[in-house]
GROMACS .gro file of C-alpha atoms in nm:
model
  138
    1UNK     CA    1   0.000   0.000   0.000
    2UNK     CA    2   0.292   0.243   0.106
    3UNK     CA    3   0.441   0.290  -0.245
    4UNK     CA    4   0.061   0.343  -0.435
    5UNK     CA    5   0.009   0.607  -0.156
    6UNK     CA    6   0.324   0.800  -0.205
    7UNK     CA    7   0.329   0.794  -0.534
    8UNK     CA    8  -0.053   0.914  -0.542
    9UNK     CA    9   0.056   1.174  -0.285
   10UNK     CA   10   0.376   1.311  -0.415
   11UNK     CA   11   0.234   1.546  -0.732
   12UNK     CA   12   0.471   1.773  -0.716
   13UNK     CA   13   0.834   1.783  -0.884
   14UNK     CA   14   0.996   2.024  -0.649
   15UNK     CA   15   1.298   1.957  -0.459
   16UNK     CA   16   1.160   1.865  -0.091
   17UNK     CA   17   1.249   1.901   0.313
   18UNK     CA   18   1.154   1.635   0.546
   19UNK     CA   19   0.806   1.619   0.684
   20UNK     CA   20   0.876   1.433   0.931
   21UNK     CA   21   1.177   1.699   1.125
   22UNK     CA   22   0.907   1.972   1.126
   23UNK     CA   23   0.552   1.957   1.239
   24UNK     CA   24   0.444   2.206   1.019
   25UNK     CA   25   0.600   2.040   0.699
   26UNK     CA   26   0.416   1.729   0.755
   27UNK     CA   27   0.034   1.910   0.828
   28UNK     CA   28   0.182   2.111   0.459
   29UNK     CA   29   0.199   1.770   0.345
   30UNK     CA   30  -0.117   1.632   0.464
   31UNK     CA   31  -0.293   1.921   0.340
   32UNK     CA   32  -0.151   1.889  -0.051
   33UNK     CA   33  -0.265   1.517   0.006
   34UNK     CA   34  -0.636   1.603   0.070
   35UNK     CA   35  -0.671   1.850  -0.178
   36UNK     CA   36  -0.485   1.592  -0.513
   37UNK     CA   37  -0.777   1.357  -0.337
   38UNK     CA   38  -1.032   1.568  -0.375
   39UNK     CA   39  -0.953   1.556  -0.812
   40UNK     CA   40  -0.755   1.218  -0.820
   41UNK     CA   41  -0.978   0.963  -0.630
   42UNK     CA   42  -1.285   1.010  -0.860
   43UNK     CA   43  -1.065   0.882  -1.145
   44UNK     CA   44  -0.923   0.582  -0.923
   45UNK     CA   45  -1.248   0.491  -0.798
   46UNK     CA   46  -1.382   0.470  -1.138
   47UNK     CA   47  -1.085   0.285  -1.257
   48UNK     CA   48  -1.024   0.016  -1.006
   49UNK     CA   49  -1.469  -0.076  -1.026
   50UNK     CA   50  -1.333  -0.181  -1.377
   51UNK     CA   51  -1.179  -0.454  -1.255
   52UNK     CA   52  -1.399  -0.505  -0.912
   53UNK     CA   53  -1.747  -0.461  -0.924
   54UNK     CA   54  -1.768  -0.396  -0.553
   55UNK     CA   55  -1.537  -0.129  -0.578
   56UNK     CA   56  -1.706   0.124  -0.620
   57UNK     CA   57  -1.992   0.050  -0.299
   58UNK     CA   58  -1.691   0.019  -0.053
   59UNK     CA   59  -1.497   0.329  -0.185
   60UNK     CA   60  -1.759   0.607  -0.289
   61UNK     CA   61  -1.905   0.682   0.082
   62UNK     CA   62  -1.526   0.653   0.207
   63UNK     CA   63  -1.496   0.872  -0.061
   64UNK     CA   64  -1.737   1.161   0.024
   65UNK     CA   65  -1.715   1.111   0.436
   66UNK     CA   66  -1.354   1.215   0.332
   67UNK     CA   67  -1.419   1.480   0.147
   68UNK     CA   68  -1.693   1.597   0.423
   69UNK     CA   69  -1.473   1.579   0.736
   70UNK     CA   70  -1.191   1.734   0.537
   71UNK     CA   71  -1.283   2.040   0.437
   72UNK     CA   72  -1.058   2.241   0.629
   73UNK     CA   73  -0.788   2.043   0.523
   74UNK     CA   74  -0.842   2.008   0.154
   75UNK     CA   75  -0.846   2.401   0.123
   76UNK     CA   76  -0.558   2.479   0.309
   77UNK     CA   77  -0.414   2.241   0.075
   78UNK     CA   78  -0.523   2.365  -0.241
   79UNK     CA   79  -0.442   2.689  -0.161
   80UNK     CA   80  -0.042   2.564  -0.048
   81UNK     CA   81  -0.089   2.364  -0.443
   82UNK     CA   82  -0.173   2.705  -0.589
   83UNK     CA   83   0.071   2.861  -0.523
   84UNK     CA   84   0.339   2.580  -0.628
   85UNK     CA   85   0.183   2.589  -0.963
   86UNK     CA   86   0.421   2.737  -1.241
   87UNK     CA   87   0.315   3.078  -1.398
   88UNK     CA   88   0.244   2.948  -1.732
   89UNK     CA   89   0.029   2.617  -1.562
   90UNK     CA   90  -0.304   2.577  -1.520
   91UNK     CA   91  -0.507   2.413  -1.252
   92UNK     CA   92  -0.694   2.186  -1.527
   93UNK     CA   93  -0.324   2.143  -1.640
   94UNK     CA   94  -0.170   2.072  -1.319
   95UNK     CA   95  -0.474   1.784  -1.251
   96UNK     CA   96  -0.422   1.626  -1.587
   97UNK     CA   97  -0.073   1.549  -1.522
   98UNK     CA   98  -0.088   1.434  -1.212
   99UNK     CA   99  -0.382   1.230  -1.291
  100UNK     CA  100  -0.185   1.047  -1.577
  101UNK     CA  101   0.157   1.064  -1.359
  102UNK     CA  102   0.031   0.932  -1.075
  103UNK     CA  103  -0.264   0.684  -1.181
  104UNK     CA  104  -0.108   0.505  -1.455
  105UNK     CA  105  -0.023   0.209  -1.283
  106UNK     CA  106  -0.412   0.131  -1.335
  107UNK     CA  107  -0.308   0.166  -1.696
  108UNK     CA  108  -0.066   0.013  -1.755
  109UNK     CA  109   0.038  -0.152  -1.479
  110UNK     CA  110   0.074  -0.546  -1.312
  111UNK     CA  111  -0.215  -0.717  -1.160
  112UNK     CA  112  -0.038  -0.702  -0.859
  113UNK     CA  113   0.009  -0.334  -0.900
  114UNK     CA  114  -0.340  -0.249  -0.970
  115UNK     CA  115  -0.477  -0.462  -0.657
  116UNK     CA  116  -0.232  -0.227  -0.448
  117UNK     CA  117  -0.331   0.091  -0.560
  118UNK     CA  118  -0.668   0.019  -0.547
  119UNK     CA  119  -0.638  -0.125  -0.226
  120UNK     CA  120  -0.386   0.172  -0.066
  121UNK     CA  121  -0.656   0.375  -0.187
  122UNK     CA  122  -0.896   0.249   0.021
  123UNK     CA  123  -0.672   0.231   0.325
  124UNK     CA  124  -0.605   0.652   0.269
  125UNK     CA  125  -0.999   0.721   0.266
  126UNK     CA  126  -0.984   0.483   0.591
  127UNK     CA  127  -0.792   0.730   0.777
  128UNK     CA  128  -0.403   0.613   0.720
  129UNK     CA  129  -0.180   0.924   0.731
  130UNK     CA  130   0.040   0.919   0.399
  131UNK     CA  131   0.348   0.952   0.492
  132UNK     CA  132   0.554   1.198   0.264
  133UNK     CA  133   0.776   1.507   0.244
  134UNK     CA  134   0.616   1.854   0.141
  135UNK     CA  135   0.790   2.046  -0.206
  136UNK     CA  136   1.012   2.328  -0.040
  137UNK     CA  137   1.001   2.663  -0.179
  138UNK     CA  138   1.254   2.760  -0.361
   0.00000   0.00000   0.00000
């Protein structure tokens, strides 16, 4: 589950500090995380109930009690992914490429590969914390 999740969690291809030294780097962290969910688990969900039909009834109210108890939290963190975006980028931009970067394992990927993501997926709606660094600014 650990590599799907950081992998789904790391969108960003800045140079990065450790979350884990500073308090305040990791909540960054978690906030980015909530907000790529917010755009990137609709397109997982949809993707792993192609290849199990009960997907889709065991993550969608995950899904939106997420969303709902994170509100907070997803806008503090798509207001820190704002402003990481480059001039010349685009929010729709900046989702579309971390939508094919970061889901195509359900692409193109193994079985085995698939299963995890899916699964990892599942475990992050649960509650797991993601464990990560956050981009530093430059």
């Amino acid at each position: 589950m650990k590599p799907m999740l950081l992998a789904f969690a790391l969108a960003s291809p800045f140079t990065v500090a450790q979350a884990a030294d500073d308090p305040k780097l990791n909540q960054a962290f978690q906030d980015h995380v909530a907000y790529v969910a917010t755009f990137a688990m609709p397109v997982l969900i949809e993707k792993c109930s192609v290849a199990d039909a009960g997907y889709l009834q065991r993550a969608a109210p995950l899904y939106f009690r997420y969303v709902n108890t994170h509100q907070d939290q997803i806008e503090r963190g798509r207001m820190l992914t704002l402003a990481e975006l480059q001039p010349d980028e685009t929010v729709r931009s900046y989702r579309e490429r971390i939508i094919a970067k970061r889901l195509g394992a359900l692409d193109s990927g193994t079985p085995e590969q698939k299963t995890k993501t899916c699964q990892g997926a599942l475990a992050f709606l649960g509650g797991m914390k993601v464990p990560g660094e956050w981009p530093a600014r430059d």
